[in-house]
PDB file of C-alpha atoms in Angstrom:
ATOM      1  CA  UNK A  15      19.299 -14.694  26.754  1.00  0.00           C
ATOM      2  CA  UNK A  16      17.902 -11.380  27.917  1.00  0.00           C
ATOM      3  CA  UNK A  17      14.878 -10.469  25.820  1.00  0.00           C
ATOM      4  CA  UNK A  18      14.881  -6.766  26.753  1.00  0.00           C
ATOM      5  CA  UNK A  19      18.216  -4.986  26.827  1.00  0.00           C
ATOM      6  CA  UNK A  20      19.038  -1.373  27.617  1.00  0.00           C
ATOM      7  CA  UNK A  21      22.014   0.824  26.920  1.00  0.00           C
ATOM      8  CA  UNK A  22      23.851   2.426  28.486  1.00  0.00           C
ATOM      9  CA  UNK A  23      23.480   0.818  31.914  1.00  0.00           C
ATOM     10  CA  UNK A  24      24.898   3.891  33.607  1.00  0.00           C
ATOM     11  CA  UNK A  25      25.079   7.456  32.362  1.00  0.00           C
ATOM     12  CA  UNK A  26      26.295  10.734  33.819  1.00  0.00           C
ATOM     13  CA  UNK A  27      25.105  13.821  31.979  1.00  0.00           C
ATOM     14  CA  UNK A  28      25.404  17.566  32.467  1.00  0.00           C
ATOM     15  CA  UNK A  29      22.471  19.897  32.928  1.00  0.00           C
ATOM     16  CA  UNK A  30      21.245  21.122  29.567  1.00  0.00           C
ATOM     17  CA  UNK A  31      22.812  18.280  27.645  1.00  0.00           C
ATOM     18  CA  UNK A  32      21.026  15.810  25.404  1.00  0.00           C
ATOM     19  CA  UNK A  33      20.645  12.223  26.579  1.00  0.00           C
ATOM     20  CA  UNK A  34      19.398   9.239  24.611  1.00  0.00           C
ATOM     21  CA  UNK A  35      18.511   5.968  26.318  1.00  0.00           C
ATOM     22  CA  UNK A  36      18.111   2.948  24.084  1.00  0.00           C
ATOM     23  CA  UNK A  37      16.061  -0.213  24.425  1.00  0.00           C
ATOM     24  CA  UNK A  38      15.985  -3.351  22.298  1.00  0.00           C
ATOM     25  CA  UNK A  39      13.597  -6.306  22.611  1.00  0.00           C
ATOM     26  CA  UNK A  40      13.658  -9.697  20.953  1.00  0.00           C
ATOM     27  CA  UNK A  41      10.211 -10.764  22.210  1.00  0.00           C
ATOM     28  CA  UNK A  42       8.543  -9.570  18.982  1.00  0.00           C
ATOM     29  CA  UNK A  43       6.105  -7.663  21.173  1.00  0.00           C
ATOM     30  CA  UNK A  44       4.012  -4.883  19.731  1.00  0.00           C
ATOM     31  CA  UNK A  45       4.037  -2.670  22.820  1.00  0.00           C
ATOM     32  CA  UNK A  46       7.001  -1.013  24.460  1.00  0.00           C
ATOM     33  CA  UNK A  47       7.150   1.239  27.504  1.00  0.00           C
ATOM     34  CA  UNK A  48       9.498   3.635  29.296  1.00  0.00           C
ATOM     35  CA  UNK A  49       9.245   4.050  33.069  1.00  0.00           C
ATOM     36  CA  UNK A  50      11.235   5.862  35.679  1.00  0.00           C
ATOM     37  CA  UNK A  51      11.669   4.529  39.192  1.00  0.00           C
ATOM     38  CA  UNK A  52      12.184   6.774  42.183  1.00  0.00           C
ATOM     39  CA  UNK A  53      12.036   5.911  45.853  1.00  0.00           C
ATOM     40  CA  UNK A  54       8.495   6.232  47.160  1.00  0.00           C
ATOM     41  CA  UNK A  55       6.946   6.491  43.697  1.00  0.00           C
ATOM     42  CA  UNK A  56       7.207   3.016  42.307  1.00  0.00           C
ATOM     43  CA  UNK A  57       7.257   2.876  38.513  1.00  0.00           C
ATOM     44  CA  UNK A  58       5.819   5.802  36.585  1.00  0.00           C
ATOM     45  CA  UNK A  59       5.032   5.629  32.889  1.00  0.00           C
ATOM     46  CA  UNK A  60       6.757   8.220  30.691  1.00  0.00           C
ATOM     47  CA  UNK A  61       6.006   7.148  27.113  1.00  0.00           C
ATOM     48  CA  UNK A  62       4.787   4.022  25.391  1.00  0.00           C
ATOM     49  CA  UNK A  63       4.341   2.679  21.880  1.00  0.00           C
ATOM     50  CA  UNK A  64       1.919   0.337  20.141  1.00  0.00           C
ATOM     51  CA  UNK A  65       4.304  -0.440  17.295  1.00  0.00           C
ATOM     52  CA  UNK A  66       6.907   0.914  14.929  1.00  0.00           C
ATOM     53  CA  UNK A  67       6.360   4.591  14.209  1.00  0.00           C
ATOM     54  CA  UNK A  68       3.977   5.195  17.112  1.00  0.00           C
ATOM     55  CA  UNK A  69       4.621   6.939  20.413  1.00  0.00           C
ATOM     56  CA  UNK A  70       2.119   7.926  23.099  1.00  0.00           C
ATOM     57  CA  UNK A  71       2.421  10.077  26.201  1.00  0.00           C
ATOM     58  CA  UNK A  72       2.277   8.332  29.519  1.00  0.00           C
ATOM     59  CA  UNK A  73       1.603   9.833  32.919  1.00  0.00           C
ATOM     60  CA  UNK A  74       4.752  11.973  33.232  1.00  0.00           C
ATOM     61  CA  UNK A  75       5.891  12.882  29.672  1.00  0.00           C
ATOM     62  CA  UNK A  76       7.116  16.438  30.289  1.00  0.00           C
ATOM     63  CA  UNK A  77      10.796  16.856  29.425  1.00  0.00           C
ATOM     64  CA  UNK A  78      10.965  13.561  27.522  1.00  0.00           C
ATOM     65  CA  UNK A  79      10.541  12.456  23.925  1.00  0.00           C
ATOM     66  CA  UNK A  80      10.361   8.940  22.551  1.00  0.00           C
ATOM     67  CA  UNK A  81      11.135   7.283  19.240  1.00  0.00           C
ATOM     68  CA  UNK A  82      10.103   3.846  17.918  1.00  0.00           C
ATOM     69  CA  UNK A  83      11.909   3.345  14.599  1.00  0.00           C
ATOM     70  CA  UNK A  84      11.316  -0.410  14.479  1.00  0.00           C
ATOM     71  CA  UNK A  85       9.489  -3.248  16.225  1.00  0.00           C
ATOM     72  CA  UNK A  86      12.636  -4.028  18.230  1.00  0.00           C
ATOM     73  CA  UNK A  87      13.884  -0.577  19.248  1.00  0.00           C
ATOM     74  CA  UNK A  88      12.462   2.153  21.461  1.00  0.00           C
ATOM     75  CA  UNK A  89      14.450   5.197  22.585  1.00  0.00           C
ATOM     76  CA  UNK A  90      13.875   7.785  25.285  1.00  0.00           C
ATOM     77  CA  UNK A  91      15.303  11.229  24.590  1.00  0.00           C
ATOM     78  CA  UNK A  92      16.008  13.999  27.058  1.00  0.00           C
ATOM     79  CA  UNK A  93      16.669  17.075  24.899  1.00  0.00           C
ATOM     80  CA  UNK A  94      17.666  19.327  27.799  1.00  0.00           C
ATOM     81  CA  UNK A  95      18.512  17.187  30.805  1.00  0.00           C
ATOM     82  CA  UNK A  96      17.821  18.554  34.287  1.00  0.00           C
ATOM     83  CA  UNK A  97      18.896  17.276  37.730  1.00  0.00           C
ATOM     84  CA  UNK A  98      15.255  16.345  38.463  1.00  0.00           C
ATOM     85  CA  UNK A  99      15.575  13.697  35.751  1.00  0.00           C
ATOM     86  CA  UNK A 100      18.169  11.828  37.775  1.00  0.00           C
ATOM     87  CA  UNK A 101      16.576   8.425  38.201  1.00  0.00           C
ATOM     88  CA  UNK A 102      16.601   4.793  37.148  1.00  0.00           C
ATOM     89  CA  UNK A 103      14.872   4.227  33.827  1.00  0.00           C
ATOM     90  CA  UNK A 104      13.289   0.947  32.785  1.00  0.00           C
ATOM     91  CA  UNK A 105      12.150  -0.184  29.392  1.00  0.00           C
ATOM     92  CA  UNK A 106       9.543  -2.924  29.041  1.00  0.00           C
ATOM     93  CA  UNK A 107       7.826  -4.803  26.266  1.00  0.00           C
ATOM     94  CA  UNK A 108       4.370  -6.334  26.167  1.00  0.00           C
ATOM     95  CA  UNK A 109       2.420  -8.371  23.672  1.00  0.00           C
ATOM     96  CA  UNK A 110      -0.630  -6.108  23.729  1.00  0.00           C
ATOM     97  CA  UNK A 111      -3.831  -7.341  22.103  1.00  0.00           C
ATOM     98  CA  UNK A 112      -5.212  -8.304  25.498  1.00  0.00           C
ATOM     99  CA  UNK A 113      -1.888  -9.581  26.850  1.00  0.00           C
ATOM    100  CA  UNK A 114      -1.226  -7.478  29.899  1.00  0.00           C
ATOM    101  CA  UNK A 115       2.102  -8.879  31.027  1.00  0.00           C
ATOM    102  CA  UNK A 116       5.103  -6.607  30.646  1.00  0.00           C
ATOM    103  CA  UNK A 117       8.715  -7.752  30.568  1.00  0.00           C
ATOM    104  CA  UNK A 118      11.366  -5.379  31.843  1.00  0.00           C
ATOM    105  CA  UNK A 119      14.947  -4.626  30.939  1.00  0.00           C
ATOM    106  CA  UNK A 120      17.732  -4.289  33.534  1.00  0.00           C
ATOM    107  CA  UNK A 121      17.466  -0.511  33.808  1.00  0.00           C
ATOM    108  CA  UNK A 122      19.651   2.541  33.153  1.00  0.00           C
ATOM    109  CA  UNK A 123      20.870   4.635  36.047  1.00  0.00           C
ATOM    110  CA  UNK A 124      21.005   8.263  34.903  1.00  0.00           C
ATOM    111  CA  UNK A 125      22.660  11.005  36.924  1.00  0.00           C
ATOM    112  CA  UNK A 126      22.306  14.610  35.750  1.00  0.00           C
ATOM    113  CA  UNK A 127      24.804  16.944  37.353  1.00  0.00           C
TER     114      UNK A 127
ATOM    115  CA  UNK B  10      -6.575   9.625  39.077  1.00  0.00           C
ATOM    116  CA  UNK B  11      -6.045   5.901  39.057  1.00  0.00           C
ATOM    117  CA  UNK B  12      -4.094   4.825  42.123  1.00  0.00           C
ATOM    118  CA  UNK B  13      -2.692   1.652  43.536  1.00  0.00           C
ATOM    119  CA  UNK B  14      -1.482   1.689  47.138  1.00  0.00           C
ATOM    120  CA  UNK B  15       0.703  -0.827  48.905  1.00  0.00           C
ATOM    121  CA  UNK B  16       1.395  -1.488  52.568  1.00  0.00           C
ATOM    122  CA  UNK B  17       3.544  -1.828  54.467  1.00  0.00           C
ATOM    123  CA  UNK B  18       6.344   0.143  52.832  1.00  0.00           C
ATOM    124  CA  UNK B  19       8.825  -2.318  54.320  1.00  0.00           C
ATOM    125  CA  UNK B  20       8.464  -5.679  56.034  1.00  0.00           C
ATOM    126  CA  UNK B  21      10.866  -7.957  57.894  1.00  0.00           C
ATOM    127  CA  UNK B  22      10.038 -11.583  58.633  1.00  0.00           C
ATOM    128  CA  UNK B  23      11.991 -14.560  59.917  1.00  0.00           C
ATOM    129  CA  UNK B  24      12.883 -17.413  57.623  1.00  0.00           C
ATOM    130  CA  UNK B  25       9.986 -19.880  57.511  1.00  0.00           C
ATOM    131  CA  UNK B  26       7.296 -17.322  58.394  1.00  0.00           C
ATOM    132  CA  UNK B  27       4.521 -16.128  56.118  1.00  0.00           C
ATOM    133  CA  UNK B  28       4.956 -12.645  54.690  1.00  0.00           C
ATOM    134  CA  UNK B  29       1.768 -10.741  53.841  1.00  0.00           C
ATOM    135  CA  UNK B  30       1.935  -7.814  51.437  1.00  0.00           C
ATOM    136  CA  UNK B  31      -1.135  -5.675  50.933  1.00  0.00           C
ATOM    137  CA  UNK B  32      -2.469  -3.739  47.973  1.00  0.00           C
ATOM    138  CA  UNK B  33      -5.587  -1.612  47.460  1.00  0.00           C
ATOM    139  CA  UNK B  34      -6.993   0.312  44.535  1.00  0.00           C
ATOM    140  CA  UNK B  35      -9.658   2.835  43.707  1.00  0.00           C
ATOM    141  CA  UNK B  36     -10.664   2.322  40.093  1.00  0.00           C
ATOM    142  CA  UNK B  37     -13.419  -0.266  39.764  1.00  0.00           C
ATOM    143  CA  UNK B  38     -12.499  -0.835  36.100  1.00  0.00           C
ATOM    144  CA  UNK B  39      -9.223  -2.517  37.075  1.00  0.00           C
ATOM    145  CA  UNK B  40      -9.525  -6.135  35.933  1.00  0.00           C
ATOM    146  CA  UNK B  41      -6.054  -7.647  36.070  1.00  0.00           C
ATOM    147  CA  UNK B  42      -3.471  -7.492  38.840  1.00  0.00           C
ATOM    148  CA  UNK B  43       0.121  -8.651  38.328  1.00  0.00           C
ATOM    149  CA  UNK B  44       2.713  -8.701  41.084  1.00  0.00           C
ATOM    150  CA  UNK B  45       6.317  -8.022  40.187  1.00  0.00           C
ATOM    151  CA  UNK B  46       9.444  -8.964  42.124  1.00  0.00           C
ATOM    152  CA  UNK B  47      12.538  -6.796  41.876  1.00  0.00           C
ATOM    153  CA  UNK B  48      16.009  -7.559  43.180  1.00  0.00           C
ATOM    154  CA  UNK B  49      18.558  -4.752  43.651  1.00  0.00           C
ATOM    155  CA  UNK B  50      20.183  -3.738  40.388  1.00  0.00           C
ATOM    156  CA  UNK B  51      17.663  -5.614  38.257  1.00  0.00           C
ATOM    157  CA  UNK B  52      14.426  -4.866  36.470  1.00  0.00           C
ATOM    158  CA  UNK B  53      11.072  -6.013  37.857  1.00  0.00           C
ATOM    159  CA  UNK B  54      10.067  -9.541  36.902  1.00  0.00           C
ATOM    160  CA  UNK B  55       6.517 -10.852  36.735  1.00  0.00           C
ATOM    161  CA  UNK B  56       5.908 -13.122  39.720  1.00  0.00           C
ATOM    162  CA  UNK B  57       2.219 -13.998  39.744  1.00  0.00           C
ATOM    163  CA  UNK B  58      -1.011 -12.410  38.549  1.00  0.00           C
ATOM    164  CA  UNK B  59      -4.762 -12.628  39.045  1.00  0.00           C
ATOM    165  CA  UNK B  60      -7.807 -11.473  37.133  1.00  0.00           C
ATOM    166  CA  UNK B  61     -10.817  -9.862  38.729  1.00  0.00           C
ATOM    167  CA  UNK B  62     -12.993 -12.928  38.091  1.00  0.00           C
ATOM    168  CA  UNK B  63     -10.957 -14.977  40.584  1.00  0.00           C
ATOM    169  CA  UNK B  64     -10.581 -14.602  44.336  1.00  0.00           C
ATOM    170  CA  UNK B  65      -7.425 -16.653  44.730  1.00  0.00           C
ATOM    171  CA  UNK B  66      -4.378 -17.572  42.658  1.00  0.00           C
ATOM    172  CA  UNK B  67      -1.659 -19.881  43.887  1.00  0.00           C
ATOM    173  CA  UNK B  68       1.802 -20.619  42.505  1.00  0.00           C
ATOM    174  CA  UNK B  69       4.014 -22.617  44.798  1.00  0.00           C
ATOM    175  CA  UNK B  70       4.715 -20.563  47.928  1.00  0.00           C
ATOM    176  CA  UNK B  71       3.088 -17.449  46.460  1.00  0.00           C
ATOM    177  CA  UNK B  72      -0.669 -16.845  46.749  1.00  0.00           C
ATOM    178  CA  UNK B  73      -2.783 -13.847  45.811  1.00  0.00           C
ATOM    179  CA  UNK B  74      -6.047 -13.274  47.675  1.00  0.00           C
ATOM    180  CA  UNK B  75      -8.449 -10.870  45.957  1.00  0.00           C
ATOM    181  CA  UNK B  76     -11.483  -9.104  47.448  1.00  0.00           C
ATOM    182  CA  UNK B  77     -13.298  -7.291  44.665  1.00  0.00           C
ATOM    183  CA  UNK B  78     -15.944  -5.766  46.920  1.00  0.00           C
ATOM    184  CA  UNK B  79     -13.353  -4.109  49.143  1.00  0.00           C
ATOM    185  CA  UNK B  80     -10.950  -3.393  46.259  1.00  0.00           C
ATOM    186  CA  UNK B  81      -8.131  -5.099  48.108  1.00  0.00           C
ATOM    187  CA  UNK B  82      -5.684  -7.848  47.389  1.00  0.00           C
ATOM    188  CA  UNK B  83      -2.771  -9.392  49.196  1.00  0.00           C
ATOM    189  CA  UNK B  84       0.263 -11.466  48.328  1.00  0.00           C
ATOM    190  CA  UNK B  85       1.116 -14.224  50.791  1.00  0.00           C
ATOM    191  CA  UNK B  86       4.577 -15.752  50.725  1.00  0.00           C
ATOM    192  CA  UNK B  87       4.632 -18.903  52.829  1.00  0.00           C
ATOM    193  CA  UNK B  88       7.801 -20.467  54.231  1.00  0.00           C
ATOM    194  CA  UNK B  89       9.707 -17.272  53.423  1.00  0.00           C
ATOM    195  CA  UNK B  90      13.323 -17.731  52.369  1.00  0.00           C
ATOM    196  CA  UNK B  91      16.241 -15.248  52.438  1.00  0.00           C
ATOM    197  CA  UNK B  92      16.209 -15.430  48.639  1.00  0.00           C
ATOM    198  CA  UNK B  93      12.728 -13.882  48.697  1.00  0.00           C
ATOM    199  CA  UNK B  94      14.228 -10.623  49.995  1.00  0.00           C
ATOM    200  CA  UNK B  95      13.272  -8.117  47.307  1.00  0.00           C
ATOM    201  CA  UNK B  96      10.893  -5.295  46.510  1.00  0.00           C
ATOM    202  CA  UNK B  97       7.403  -6.362  45.455  1.00  0.00           C
ATOM    203  CA  UNK B  98       5.176  -4.222  43.278  1.00  0.00           C
ATOM    204  CA  UNK B  99       1.449  -4.592  42.916  1.00  0.00           C
ATOM    205  CA  UNK B 100       0.116  -3.351  39.578  1.00  0.00           C
ATOM    206  CA  UNK B 101      -3.276  -3.022  37.973  1.00  0.00           C
ATOM    207  CA  UNK B 102      -4.689  -2.898  34.472  1.00  0.00           C
ATOM    208  CA  UNK B 103      -7.828  -0.965  33.648  1.00  0.00           C
ATOM    209  CA  UNK B 104     -10.110  -2.271  30.950  1.00  0.00           C
ATOM    210  CA  UNK B 105     -10.193   1.228  29.446  1.00  0.00           C
ATOM    211  CA  UNK B 106      -6.433   1.774  29.260  1.00  0.00           C
ATOM    212  CA  UNK B 107      -5.358  -0.752  26.597  1.00  0.00           C
ATOM    213  CA  UNK B 108      -2.243  -2.488  27.913  1.00  0.00           C
ATOM    214  CA  UNK B 109      -1.144   0.165  30.402  1.00  0.00           C
ATOM    215  CA  UNK B 110      -0.335  -0.838  33.967  1.00  0.00           C
ATOM    216  CA  UNK B 111      -0.545   1.326  37.088  1.00  0.00           C
ATOM    217  CA  UNK B 112       2.036   0.416  39.722  1.00  0.00           C
ATOM    218  CA  UNK B 113       1.981   0.773  43.476  1.00  0.00           C
ATOM    219  CA  UNK B 114       4.976   2.231  45.287  1.00  0.00           C
ATOM    220  CA  UNK B 115       6.300  -1.170  46.342  1.00  0.00           C
ATOM    221  CA  UNK B 116       6.960  -3.132  49.525  1.00  0.00           C
ATOM    222  CA  UNK B 117      10.536  -3.940  50.476  1.00  0.00           C
ATOM    223  CA  UNK B 118      10.688  -7.417  52.038  1.00  0.00           C
ATOM    224  CA  UNK B 119      13.600  -8.660  54.123  1.00  0.00           C
ATOM    225  CA  UNK B 120      13.722 -12.288  55.227  1.00  0.00           C
ATOM    226  CA  UNK B 121      16.084 -12.849  58.132  1.00  0.00           C
ATOM    227  CA  UNK B 122      17.750 -16.264  58.476  1.00  0.00           C
TER     228      UNK B 122
END
């Protein structure tokens, strides 16, 4: 069974619209992460969380918000989507506390028209 | 800014050959280096990792060689198989960054039968 799941898997949004990407993990990991993947850039960290109720800015947080309402769930929110946010988004979980491995979900392909 | 660089950007080898993927970094505080394997349409999956106290880590056909003085590491895939065709990401953890990983831009490997 997949331990990190994402929904939706594909999303088409309009410029200026609100988009919410959801992530659920059953690893009971403290840490969760949101990345975007673009050709030539690898994986870039947008937001991350150390546990329920916490969110931290990553390397490219502008235009994105995050929410961690529970240990299992972590959402990425685009309040006003722009075409430059067209990308593939990955959620990951990690144990933290010195455990550096991260486990990734299958990704969400977002297209902003 | 912390950076991890990978070369080549793409690599093609024949089945049975050894593929060598290179990675270099700048930040001397990096102490843990995981390699991730990603197939099209999937999320990255942890393949093999090494800490900065070791100079070699082997797991089946996959071996990491680490040169701390030169800040370089490489992933060797011996007896390459078509099923190894994927994108490989080198990542690094800094002792000061508490569970954050910095990813390289990836190497796309094709193994030709």
